PDB file of C-alpha atoms in Angstrom:
ATOM      1  CA  MET I1262     123.486 108.410 100.110  1.00 46.00           C
ATOM      2  CA  SER I1263     123.012 104.706  99.524  1.00 58.00           C
ATOM      3  CA  LYS I1264     120.403 103.608 101.594  1.00 81.00           C
ATOM      4  CA  ASN I1265     116.786 103.974 100.819  1.00 92.00           C
ATOM      5  CA  ILE I1266     114.986 106.347 103.113  1.00 97.00           C
ATOM      6  CA  ARG I1267     111.611 105.136 104.156  1.00 98.00           C
ATOM      7  CA  ILE I1268     108.426 107.409 104.194  1.00 98.00           C
ATOM      8  CA  ILE I1269     106.069 106.246 106.870  1.00 98.00           C
ATOM      9  CA  PRO I1270     102.877 107.875 107.476  1.00 98.00           C
ATOM     10  CA  ARG I1271     102.040 107.645 111.134  1.00 96.00           C
ATOM     11  CA  LEU I1272      98.287 107.237 112.206  1.00 95.00           C
ATOM     12  CA  ASP I1273      97.653 108.211 115.871  1.00 91.00           C
ATOM     13  CA  ILE I1274      94.279 106.459 116.708  1.00 90.00           C
ATOM     14  CA  LYS I1275      92.049 106.977 119.749  1.00 87.00           C
ATOM     15  CA  GLY I1276      88.727 104.648 119.685  1.00 83.00           C
ATOM     16  CA  PRO I1277      87.756 104.006 116.118  1.00 84.00           C
ATOM     17  CA  ASN I1278      89.209 107.464 114.610  1.00 86.00           C
ATOM     18  CA  LEU I1279      92.106 108.889 113.206  1.00 88.00           C
ATOM     19  CA  VAL I1280      93.129 111.679 115.415  1.00 87.00           C
ATOM     20  CA  LYS I1281      95.619 114.623 115.339  1.00 77.00           C
ATOM     21  CA  GLY I1282      96.912 117.045 117.962  1.00 70.00           C
ATOM     22  CA  ILE I1283      99.865 119.120 119.272  1.00 66.00           C
ATOM     23  CA  HIS I1284     102.555 117.766 121.543  1.00 58.00           C
ATOM     24  CA  LEU I1285     100.545 114.601 121.627  1.00 53.00           C
ATOM     25  CA  GLU I1286      97.671 116.398 123.073  1.00 52.00           C
ATOM     26  CA  GLY I1287      94.199 118.277 122.078  1.00 53.00           C
ATOM     27  CA  LEU I1288      93.289 115.703 119.706  1.00 64.00           C
ATOM     28  CA  ARG I1289      90.908 116.373 116.719  1.00 77.00           C
ATOM     29  CA  VAL I1290      88.893 114.004 114.702  1.00 83.00           C
ATOM     30  CA  LEU I1291      90.149 113.626 111.189  1.00 85.00           C
ATOM     31  CA  GLY I1292      88.507 110.495 109.935  1.00 86.00           C
ATOM     32  CA  LYS I1293      88.723 106.580 109.554  1.00 87.00           C
ATOM     33  CA  PRO I1294      92.378 104.914 109.916  1.00 90.00           C
ATOM     34  CA  GLU I1295      91.396 102.539 107.527  1.00 90.00           C
ATOM     35  CA  ASP I1296      90.442 105.111 104.691  1.00 90.00           C
ATOM     36  CA  PHE I1297      93.542 106.930 105.076  1.00 93.00           C
ATOM     37  CA  ALA I1298      95.775 103.806 105.243  1.00 95.00           C
ATOM     38  CA  ARG I1299      94.396 102.468 101.787  1.00 94.00           C
ATOM     39  CA  TYR I1300      94.691 105.940 100.418  1.00 95.00           C
ATOM     40  CA  TYR I1301      98.587 106.241 101.740  1.00 96.00           C
ATOM     41  CA  TYR I1302      99.007 102.677 100.361  1.00 96.00           C
ATOM     42  CA  GLU I1303      97.737 103.384  97.211  1.00 95.00           C
ATOM     43  CA  ASN I1304     100.103 106.763  96.896  1.00 95.00           C
ATOM     44  CA  GLY I1305     103.307 105.249  97.710  1.00 96.00           C
ATOM     45  CA  ALA I1306     103.922 104.861 101.565  1.00 97.00           C
ATOM     46  CA  ASP I1307     106.832 102.609 102.185  1.00 97.00           C
ATOM     47  CA  GLU I1308     105.029 101.603 105.707  1.00 98.00           C
ATOM     48  CA  LEU I1309     102.448 102.688 108.019  1.00 98.00           C
ATOM     49  CA  ILE I1310     102.503 102.875 111.597  1.00 97.00           C
ATOM     50  CA  TYR I1311      99.299 102.662 114.063  1.00 95.00           C
ATOM     51  CA  MET I1312      99.486 104.243 117.310  1.00 92.00           C
ATOM     52  CA  ASP I1313      96.705 103.950 119.851  1.00 90.00           C
ATOM     53  CA  VAL I1314      97.535 107.156 121.825  1.00 82.00           C
ATOM     54  CA  VAL I1315      95.292 106.624 124.935  1.00 72.00           C
ATOM     55  CA  ALA I1316      96.148 102.701 125.233  1.00 64.00           C
ATOM     56  CA  SER I1317      98.616 102.965 127.939  1.00 51.00           C
ATOM     57  CA  LEU I1318      96.367 105.502 129.690  1.00 47.00           C
ATOM     58  CA  TYR I1319      93.386 103.297 129.780  1.00 49.00           C
ATOM     59  CA  ASN I1320      95.422  99.999 130.427  1.00 49.00           C
ATOM     60  CA  ARG I1321      94.138  98.539 127.273  1.00 50.00           C
ATOM     61  CA  ASN I1322      94.793  97.823 123.303  1.00 54.00           C
ATOM     62  CA  SER I1323      91.860  98.181 120.901  1.00 63.00           C
ATOM     63  CA  LEU I1324      92.877  98.073 117.669  1.00 83.00           C
ATOM     64  CA  HIS I1325      92.603  94.783 116.432  1.00 86.00           C
ATOM     65  CA  GLU I1326      89.274  95.242 114.488  1.00 85.00           C
ATOM     66  CA  ILE I1327      91.093  98.350 112.576  1.00 89.00           C
ATOM     67  CA  ILE I1328      94.036  96.287 111.941  1.00 92.00           C
ATOM     68  CA  HIS I1329      92.344  93.395 110.566  1.00 89.00           C
ATOM     69  CA  LYS I1330      90.552  95.880 108.069  1.00 88.00           C
ATOM     70  CA  THR I1331      93.740  97.481 106.935  1.00 91.00           C
ATOM     71  CA  ALA I1332      95.686  94.311 106.530  1.00 91.00           C
ATOM     72  CA  ARG I1333      93.173  92.913 104.006  1.00 91.00           C
ATOM     73  CA  GLU I1334      93.770  96.006 101.815  1.00 90.00           C
ATOM     74  CA  ILE I1335      97.254  96.917 102.044  1.00 93.00           C
ATOM     75  CA  PHE I1336     100.512  95.073 101.171  1.00 94.00           C
ATOM     76  CA  ILE I1337     103.229  97.037 103.117  1.00 96.00           C
ATOM     77  CA  PRO I1338     104.626  96.819 106.489  1.00 97.00           C
ATOM     78  CA  LEU I1339     102.069  97.866 109.449  1.00 97.00           C
ATOM     79  CA  THR I1340     103.570  98.755 112.945  1.00 98.00           C
ATOM     80  CA  VAL I1341     101.045  98.919 115.715  1.00 96.00           C
ATOM     81  CA  GLY I1342     101.877 100.269 119.131  1.00 94.00           C
ATOM     82  CA  GLY I1343      99.968 101.597 122.418  1.00 90.00           C
ATOM     83  CA  GLY I1344      99.014  99.517 125.023  1.00 89.00           C
ATOM     84  CA  LEU I1345     101.235  96.259 124.458  1.00 93.00           C
ATOM     85  CA  ARG I1346     102.136  95.055 127.794  1.00 93.00           C
ATOM     86  CA  THR I1347     102.802  90.928 127.519  1.00 95.00           C
ATOM     87  CA  ILE I1348     103.957  88.700 124.712  1.00 97.00           C
ATOM     88  CA  GLU I1349     100.370  87.538 124.283  1.00 96.00           C
ATOM     89  CA  ASP I1350      99.518  91.355 123.502  1.00 94.00           C
ATOM     90  CA  ILE I1351     102.265  91.279 120.647  1.00 96.00           C
ATOM     91  CA  ARG I1352     101.072  87.887 119.308  1.00 97.00           C
ATOM     92  CA  SER I1353      97.595  88.933 119.042  1.00 94.00           C
ATOM     93  CA  VAL I1354      98.169  92.069 117.163  1.00 95.00           C
ATOM     94  CA  LEU I1355     100.636  89.875 114.913  1.00 97.00           C
ATOM     95  CA  ARG I1356      97.907  87.581 114.274  1.00 96.00           C
ATOM     96  CA  ALA I1357      95.155  90.084 113.245  1.00 94.00           C
ATOM     97  CA  GLY I1358      97.563  91.622 110.515  1.00 96.00           C
ATOM     98  CA  ALA I1359     100.255  93.425 112.078  1.00 96.00           C
ATOM     99  CA  ASP I1360     104.002  93.107 110.809  1.00 98.00           C
ATOM    100  CA  LYS I1361     105.616  94.947 113.742  1.00 98.00           C
ATOM    101  CA  VAL I1362     104.891  96.283 117.101  1.00 98.00           C
ATOM    102  CA  SER I1363     105.977  99.235 118.767  1.00 97.00           C
ATOM    103  CA  LEU I1364     106.979  99.216 122.590  1.00 97.00           C
ATOM    104  CA  ASN I1365     107.222 102.043 125.285  1.00 96.00           C
ATOM    105  CA  THR I1366     105.843 102.041 128.362  1.00 93.00           C
ATOM    106  CA  ALA I1367     105.830  98.212 128.923  1.00 95.00           C
ATOM    107  CA  ALA I1368     109.530  98.513 127.768  1.00 97.00           C
ATOM    108  CA  ILE I1369     110.488 101.050 130.061  1.00 97.00           C
ATOM    109  CA  LYS I1370     108.949  99.572 133.221  1.00 96.00           C
ATOM    110  CA  ASN I1371     110.612  96.211 132.263  1.00 98.00           C
ATOM    111  CA  PRO I1372     113.316  96.393 129.751  1.00 98.00           C
ATOM    112  CA  ASP I1373     113.567  92.475 129.636  1.00 98.00           C
ATOM    113  CA  PHE I1374     110.281  92.554 127.972  1.00 98.00           C
ATOM    114  CA  ILE I1375     112.435  94.045 124.759  1.00 98.00           C
ATOM    115  CA  HIS I1376     114.890  91.122 124.918  1.00 98.00           C
ATOM    116  CA  GLU I1377     112.231  88.522 125.325  1.00 98.00           C
ATOM    117  CA  ALA I1378     110.233  89.869 122.519  1.00 98.00           C
ATOM    118  CA  SER I1379     112.944  90.175 120.168  1.00 98.00           C
ATOM    119  CA  ARG I1380     113.950  86.538 120.949  1.00 98.00           C
ATOM    120  CA  ILE I1381     110.434  85.290 120.323  1.00 98.00           C
ATOM    121  CA  PHE I1382     109.482  87.363 117.498  1.00 98.00           C
ATOM    122  CA  GLY I1383     112.527  88.331 116.128  1.00 98.00           C
ATOM    123  CA  SER I1384     114.529  91.672 116.471  1.00 98.00           C
ATOM    124  CA  SER I1385     112.994  93.264 112.916  1.00 98.00           C
ATOM    125  CA  THR I1386     109.499  92.860 114.600  1.00 98.00           C
ATOM    126  CA  ILE I1387     110.203  94.800 117.875  1.00 98.00           C
ATOM    127  CA  ILE I1388     110.711  98.552 117.503  1.00 98.00           C
ATOM    128  CA  VAL I1389     111.031 100.792 120.622  1.00 98.00           C
ATOM    129  CA  THR I1390     109.426 103.904 120.777  1.00 98.00           C
ATOM    130  CA  ILE I1391     110.964 106.879 122.789  1.00 98.00           C
ATOM    131  CA  GLU I1392     108.987 110.019 123.279  1.00 96.00           C
ATOM    132  CA  ALA I1393     111.847 112.695 124.259  1.00 97.00           C
ATOM    133  CA  ILE I1394     111.031 115.991 125.736  1.00 97.00           C
ATOM    134  CA  LYS I1395     114.164 118.438 126.010  1.00 96.00           C
ATOM    135  CA  GLN I1396     114.867 119.525 129.510  1.00 95.00           C
ATOM    136  CA  SER I1397     115.869 123.064 130.550  1.00 95.00           C
ATOM    137  CA  ASN I1398     119.260 121.973 130.926  1.00 96.00           C
ATOM    138  CA  GLY I1399     119.686 120.647 127.312  1.00 95.00           C
ATOM    139  CA  GLU I1400     119.404 116.893 128.082  1.00 97.00           C
ATOM    140  CA  TYR I1401     116.641 114.864 126.778  1.00 98.00           C
ATOM    141  CA  PHE I1402     114.677 112.596 128.755  1.00 98.00           C
ATOM    142  CA  ALA I1403     112.226 109.680 127.989  1.00 98.00           C
ATOM    143  CA  TYR I1404     108.668 109.924 128.695  1.00 96.00           C
ATOM    144  CA  ILE I1405     105.688 107.499 128.572  1.00 92.00           C
ATOM    145  CA  ASP I1406     101.758 107.385 128.454  1.00 83.00           C
ATOM    146  CA  ASN I1407     102.126 109.452 125.240  1.00 75.00           C
ATOM    147  CA  GLY I1408     104.122 111.881 126.497  1.00 80.00           C
ATOM    148  CA  ARG I1409     102.488 112.448 129.786  1.00 83.00           C
ATOM    149  CA  GLU I1410     104.802 110.924 132.391  1.00 91.00           C
ATOM    150  CA  TYR I1411     108.206 111.727 133.021  1.00 94.00           C
ATOM    151  CA  THR I1412     110.500 108.567 133.765  1.00 96.00           C
ATOM    152  CA  GLY I1413     113.781 109.972 134.615  1.00 96.00           C
ATOM    153  CA  ILE I1414     115.564 108.071 132.074  1.00 98.00           C
ATOM    154  CA  GLU I1415     117.876 109.843 129.605  1.00 98.00           C
ATOM    155  CA  VAL I1416     117.408 109.213 125.950  1.00 98.00           C
ATOM    156  CA  LEU I1417     120.597 108.325 124.764  1.00 98.00           C
ATOM    157  CA  SER I1418     121.518 106.096 127.328  1.00 98.00           C
ATOM    158  CA  TRP I1419     118.071 104.520 126.856  1.00 98.00           C
ATOM    159  CA  ALA I1420     118.584 104.196 122.830  1.00 98.00           C
ATOM    160  CA  LYS I1421     121.827 102.327 123.538  1.00 98.00           C
ATOM    161  CA  LYS I1422     120.231 100.307 125.868  1.00 98.00           C
ATOM    162  CA  VAL I1423     116.978  98.979 123.980  1.00 98.00           C
ATOM    163  CA  GLU I1424     119.662  98.266 120.932  1.00 98.00           C
ATOM    164  CA  GLY I1425     121.624  96.060 123.362  1.00 98.00           C
ATOM    165  CA  LEU I1426     118.457  94.345 124.332  1.00 98.00           C
ATOM    166  CA  GLY I1427     117.502  93.390 120.920  1.00 98.00           C
ATOM    167  CA  ALA I1428     115.221  95.983 119.624  1.00 98.00           C
ATOM    168  CA  GLY I1429     115.348  96.230 115.898  1.00 98.00           C
ATOM    169  CA  GLU I1430     114.334 100.016 115.351  1.00 98.00           C
ATOM    170  CA  ILE I1431     113.814 102.739 117.328  1.00 98.00           C
ATOM    171  CA  LEU I1432     110.814 105.474 116.595  1.00 98.00           C
ATOM    172  CA  LEU I1433     112.284 108.686 117.871  1.00 98.00           C
ATOM    173  CA  THR I1434     109.470 111.262 119.048  1.00 96.00           C
ATOM    174  CA  SER I1435     110.080 114.624 119.835  1.00 96.00           C
ATOM    175  CA  VAL I1436     107.065 115.658 122.096  1.00 94.00           C
ATOM    176  CA  ASP I1437     108.015 119.332 121.819  1.00 94.00           C
ATOM    177  CA  ARG I1438     107.620 119.409 118.079  1.00 94.00           C
ATOM    178  CA  ASP I1439     104.891 117.013 117.740  1.00 89.00           C
ATOM    179  CA  GLY I1440     102.066 118.699 115.635  1.00 83.00           C
ATOM    180  CA  THR I1441     103.566 122.007 115.450  1.00 88.00           C
ATOM    181  CA  GLY I1442     105.027 122.132 111.969  1.00 90.00           C
ATOM    182  CA  ALA I1443     108.220 123.697 113.466  1.00 94.00           C
ATOM    183  CA  GLY I1444     110.400 121.004 111.922  1.00 96.00           C
ATOM    184  CA  TYR I1445     112.039 117.728 113.211  1.00 98.00           C
ATOM    185  CA  ASP I1446     114.483 118.058 116.283  1.00 98.00           C
ATOM    186  CA  ILE I1447     117.990 117.678 114.289  1.00 98.00           C
ATOM    187  CA  GLU I1448     119.839 117.511 117.539  1.00 98.00           C
ATOM    188  CA  LEU I1449     118.015 114.604 118.902  1.00 98.00           C
ATOM    189  CA  VAL I1450     117.740 112.554 115.907  1.00 98.00           C
ATOM    190  CA  LYS I1451     121.395 113.161 115.028  1.00 98.00           C
ATOM    191  CA  THR I1452     122.655 112.389 118.513  1.00 98.00           C
ATOM    192  CA  VAL I1453     120.851 109.137 118.691  1.00 98.00           C
ATOM    193  CA  SER I1454     121.412 107.870 115.180  1.00 98.00           C
ATOM    194  CA  GLU I1455     125.079 108.454 115.638  1.00 98.00           C
ATOM    195  CA  ALA I1456     125.054 106.602 118.709  1.00 98.00           C
ATOM    196  CA  VAL I1457     123.277 103.217 117.756  1.00 98.00           C
ATOM    197  CA  SER I1458     123.452 100.859 114.696  1.00 98.00           C
ATOM    198  CA  ILE I1459     119.884 100.319 114.338  1.00 98.00           C
ATOM    199  CA  PRO I1460     117.624 102.192 111.984  1.00 98.00           C
ATOM    200  CA  VAL I1461     116.255 105.320 113.837  1.00 98.00           C
ATOM    201  CA  ILE I1462     112.765 106.734 112.494  1.00 98.00           C
ATOM    202  CA  ALA I1463     112.278 110.240 113.004  1.00 98.00           C
ATOM    203  CA  SER I1464     108.925 111.430 114.403  1.00 97.00           C
ATOM    204  CA  GLY I1465     107.333 114.689 115.312  1.00 94.00           C
ATOM    205  CA  GLY I1466     107.099 118.391 113.741  1.00 93.00           C
ATOM    206  CA  PRO I1467     107.524 118.143 109.814  1.00 95.00           C
ATOM    207  CA  GLY I1468     105.930 121.323 108.445  1.00 93.00           C
ATOM    208  CA  LYS I1469     107.261 121.786 104.962  1.00 95.00           C
ATOM    209  CA  LEU I1470     109.369 119.676 102.483  1.00 97.00           C
ATOM    210  CA  GLU I1471     112.503 120.980 103.772  1.00 97.00           C
ATOM    211  CA  ASP I1472     112.108 119.775 107.018  1.00 97.00           C
ATOM    212  CA  ILE I1473     111.953 116.259 105.788  1.00 98.00           C
ATOM    213  CA  LYS I1474     115.324 116.515 103.752  1.00 98.00           C
ATOM    214  CA  ARG I1475     117.094 118.225 106.723  1.00 98.00           C
ATOM    215  CA  ILE I1476     116.394 115.536 109.323  1.00 98.00           C
ATOM    216  CA  ILE I1477     117.386 112.856 106.811  1.00 98.00           C
ATOM    217  CA  THR I1478     120.808 114.676 105.360  1.00 97.00           C
ATOM    218  CA  GLU I1479     121.569 116.556 108.775  1.00 98.00           C
ATOM    219  CA  GLY I1480     119.790 114.209 111.272  1.00 98.00           C
ATOM    220  CA  HIS I1481     120.912 111.173 109.617  1.00 98.00           C
ATOM    221  CA  ALA I1482     117.530 109.501 109.992  1.00 98.00           C
ATOM    222  CA  ASP I1483     116.960 105.909 108.010  1.00 98.00           C
ATOM    223  CA  ALA I1484     113.278 106.855 108.166  1.00 98.00           C
ATOM    224  CA  VAL I1485     110.653 109.284 108.807  1.00 98.00           C
ATOM    225  CA  THR I1486     107.275 109.403 109.957  1.00 97.00           C
ATOM    226  CA  ILE I1487     104.458 112.116 108.801  1.00 96.00           C
ATOM    227  CA  ALA I1488     101.602 112.842 109.952  1.00 92.00           C
ATOM    228  CA  SER I1489      99.790 116.417 109.691  1.00 89.00           C
ATOM    229  CA  MET I1490     101.508 117.332 106.277  1.00 93.00           C
ATOM    230  CA  VAL I1491      99.854 114.079 104.632  1.00 94.00           C
ATOM    231  CA  HIS I1492      96.735 113.893 106.626  1.00 91.00           C
ATOM    232  CA  TYR I1493      95.497 117.410 106.064  1.00 86.00           C
ATOM    233  CA  ASP I1494      96.292 116.883 102.307  1.00 89.00           C
ATOM    234  CA  ALA I1495      94.378 113.514 102.111  1.00 90.00           C
ATOM    235  CA  ILE I1496      91.423 115.048 103.829  1.00 86.00           C
ATOM    236  CA  LYS I1497      90.901 117.369 100.679  1.00 83.00           C
ATOM    237  CA  LYS I1498      90.727 114.298  98.536  1.00 83.00           C
ATOM    238  CA  LEU I1499      88.634 111.833 101.014  1.00 82.00           C
ATOM    239  CA  LYS I1500      84.866 112.680 101.405  1.00 67.00           C
ATOM    240  CA  PHE I1501      83.761 112.220 104.692  1.00 55.00           C
ATOM    241  CA  ASN I1502      80.641 112.804 106.448  1.00 49.00           C
ATOM    242  CA  SER I1503      80.961 114.325 109.798  1.00 49.00           C
ATOM    243  CA  GLU I1504      77.607 112.889 111.210  1.00 46.00           C
ATOM    244  CA  LEU I1505      79.297 109.599 110.826  1.00 50.00           C
ATOM    245  CA  PHE I1506      81.420 110.402 113.827  1.00 47.00           C
ATOM    246  CA  SER I1507      79.962 109.847 116.994  1.00 49.00           C
ATOM    247  CA  GLU I1508      82.630 110.634 119.400  1.00 51.00           C
ATOM    248  CA  GLY I1509      85.613 113.024 119.936  1.00 48.00           C
ATOM    249  CA  ASN I1510      86.589 116.296 118.616  1.00 44.00           C
ATOM    250  CA  ILE I1511      84.785 116.628 115.155  1.00 49.00           C
ATOM    251  CA  GLU I1512      84.608 120.410 114.920  1.00 53.00           C
ATOM    252  CA  PHE I1513      87.587 120.461 112.443  1.00 49.00           C
ATOM    253  CA  LEU I1514      85.898 117.941 110.180  1.00 49.00           C
ATOM    254  CA  LYS I1515      82.364 119.662 110.580  1.00 48.00           C
ATOM    255  CA  GLY I1516      83.928 123.176 109.747  1.00 49.00           C
ATOM    256  CA  GLY I1517      85.594 122.025 106.601  1.00 51.00           C
ATOM    257  CA  ARG I1518      88.684 124.452 107.331  1.00 51.00           C
ATOM    258  CA  ASP I1519      92.291 124.355 106.257  1.00 53.00           C
ATOM    259  CA  PHE I1520      95.356 123.907 108.913  1.00 52.00           C
ATOM    260  CA  THR I1521      97.572 126.781 108.234  1.00 54.00           C
ATOM    261  CA  LYS I1522     100.655 125.600 109.911  1.00 64.00           C
ATOM    262  CA  PHE I1523     101.752 123.188 107.547  1.00 68.00           C
ATOM    263  CA  ASN I1524     102.503 123.021 103.917  1.00 81.00           C
ATOM    264  CA  THR I1525      99.978 119.957 102.973  1.00 88.00           C
ATOM    265  CA  VAL I1526     101.381 117.600 100.704  1.00 94.00           C
ATOM    266  CA  SER I1527     100.957 114.395  99.005  1.00 95.00           C
ATOM    267  CA  LEU I1528     103.317 111.343  99.534  1.00 96.00           C
ATOM    268  CA  PRO I1529     104.064 111.024  95.816  1.00 96.00           C
ATOM    269  CA  ARG I1530     105.236 114.827  95.960  1.00 96.00           C
ATOM    270  CA  ILE I1531     107.092 114.126  98.890  1.00 97.00           C
ATOM    271  CA  LYS I1532     109.322 111.473  97.310  1.00 97.00           C
ATOM    272  CA  GLU I1533     109.687 113.414  93.874  1.00 96.00           C
ATOM    273  CA  TYR I1534     111.082 116.226  96.107  1.00 97.00           C
ATOM    274  CA  LEU I1535     113.481 114.124  97.891  1.00 97.00           C
ATOM    275  CA  ILE I1536     114.718 112.405  94.964  1.00 96.00           C
ATOM    276  CA  HIS I1537     115.314 115.684  93.059  1.00 96.00           C
ATOM    277  CA  GLU I1538     117.383 116.907  96.282  1.00 96.00           C
ATOM    278  CA  GLY I1539     119.409 113.648  96.191  1.00 96.00           C
ATOM    279  CA  VAL I1540     117.952 111.478  98.579  1.00 96.00           C
ATOM    280  CA  GLN I1541     117.499 107.905  97.551  1.00 94.00           C
ATOM    281  CA  CYS I1542     113.716 106.490  97.997  1.00 93.00           C
ATOM    282  CA  ARG I1543     111.124 104.246  96.552  1.00 87.00           C
ATOM    283  CA  LEU I1544     109.024 106.266  94.537  1.00 78.00           C
ATOM    284  CA  ASN I1545     105.782 103.864  94.730  1.00 68.00           C
ATOM    285  CA  ASN I1546     104.859 100.881  96.737  1.00 53.00           C
ATOM    286  CA  LYS I1547     106.146  98.427  94.238  1.00 47.00           C
ATOM    287  CA  HIS I1548     109.553  99.136  95.467  1.00 42.00           C
ATOM    288  CA  GLU I1549     110.968 100.472  92.408  1.00 43.00           C
ATOM    289  CA  THR I1550     114.002 102.523  93.232  1.00 38.00           C
ATOM    290  CA  TYR I1551     114.781 105.850  91.739  1.00 35.00           C
ATOM    291  CA  ALA I1552     118.152 107.360  92.645  1.00 34.00           C
TER     292      ALA I1552
END
């Protein structure tokens, strides 16, 4: 395998907090996103993704302060998504410190927005998120509003279209697998990866190290996002006072419980495992390459 595989923590954000749910719902507060971002940067993340998971629902994007805090302390690419509806929205988060943006709802409602954004900011800046749900007949369809709203758009045809419109990457999320620990949807990712020439980032479902290897070797993903596996590991190392969190479901933080669906693991351990298995990636964020 000749390409470097990127390992990207995905931080879902609601209000001021990092949250995590199952199937993109039932969100529990895990901490402050900037604390996790700093920790992941220091531990070798290749990039970070910030996703405002309720932005489209409430017709807003409110991550500017969090982006600004994060961009002052990390020096790896930061992608921001959720509620970006106009060129000015994109320009605003890039000015705040983001390096890339992720579009979903606005792109599906107005596909020409992808073309306009990539023309103005460059294809490498524009990622299109596809939230996929498998239907009873085996087909995959795209959803918006964090997996809440059916669009009637078939995933493979949409992936080809967004490539043609100038998107630089696709963030492909299996809503069915999100937060379950059951593993990535290899069929979904392989089908899209083989149909497009732009990088595909696999998202949703890893629960153990083997899941990460398989989505790369069998699903042909160019990058992977990881959330629960690394978040629940990071919580053990980051000290939080649950009294500081004034909103959201904080019962998990207050209880101090482990989350047993996942083999929690650090970023360095993920990369060491992948390298041992013959997957090429960067062992640290100074971009030293190990085969």
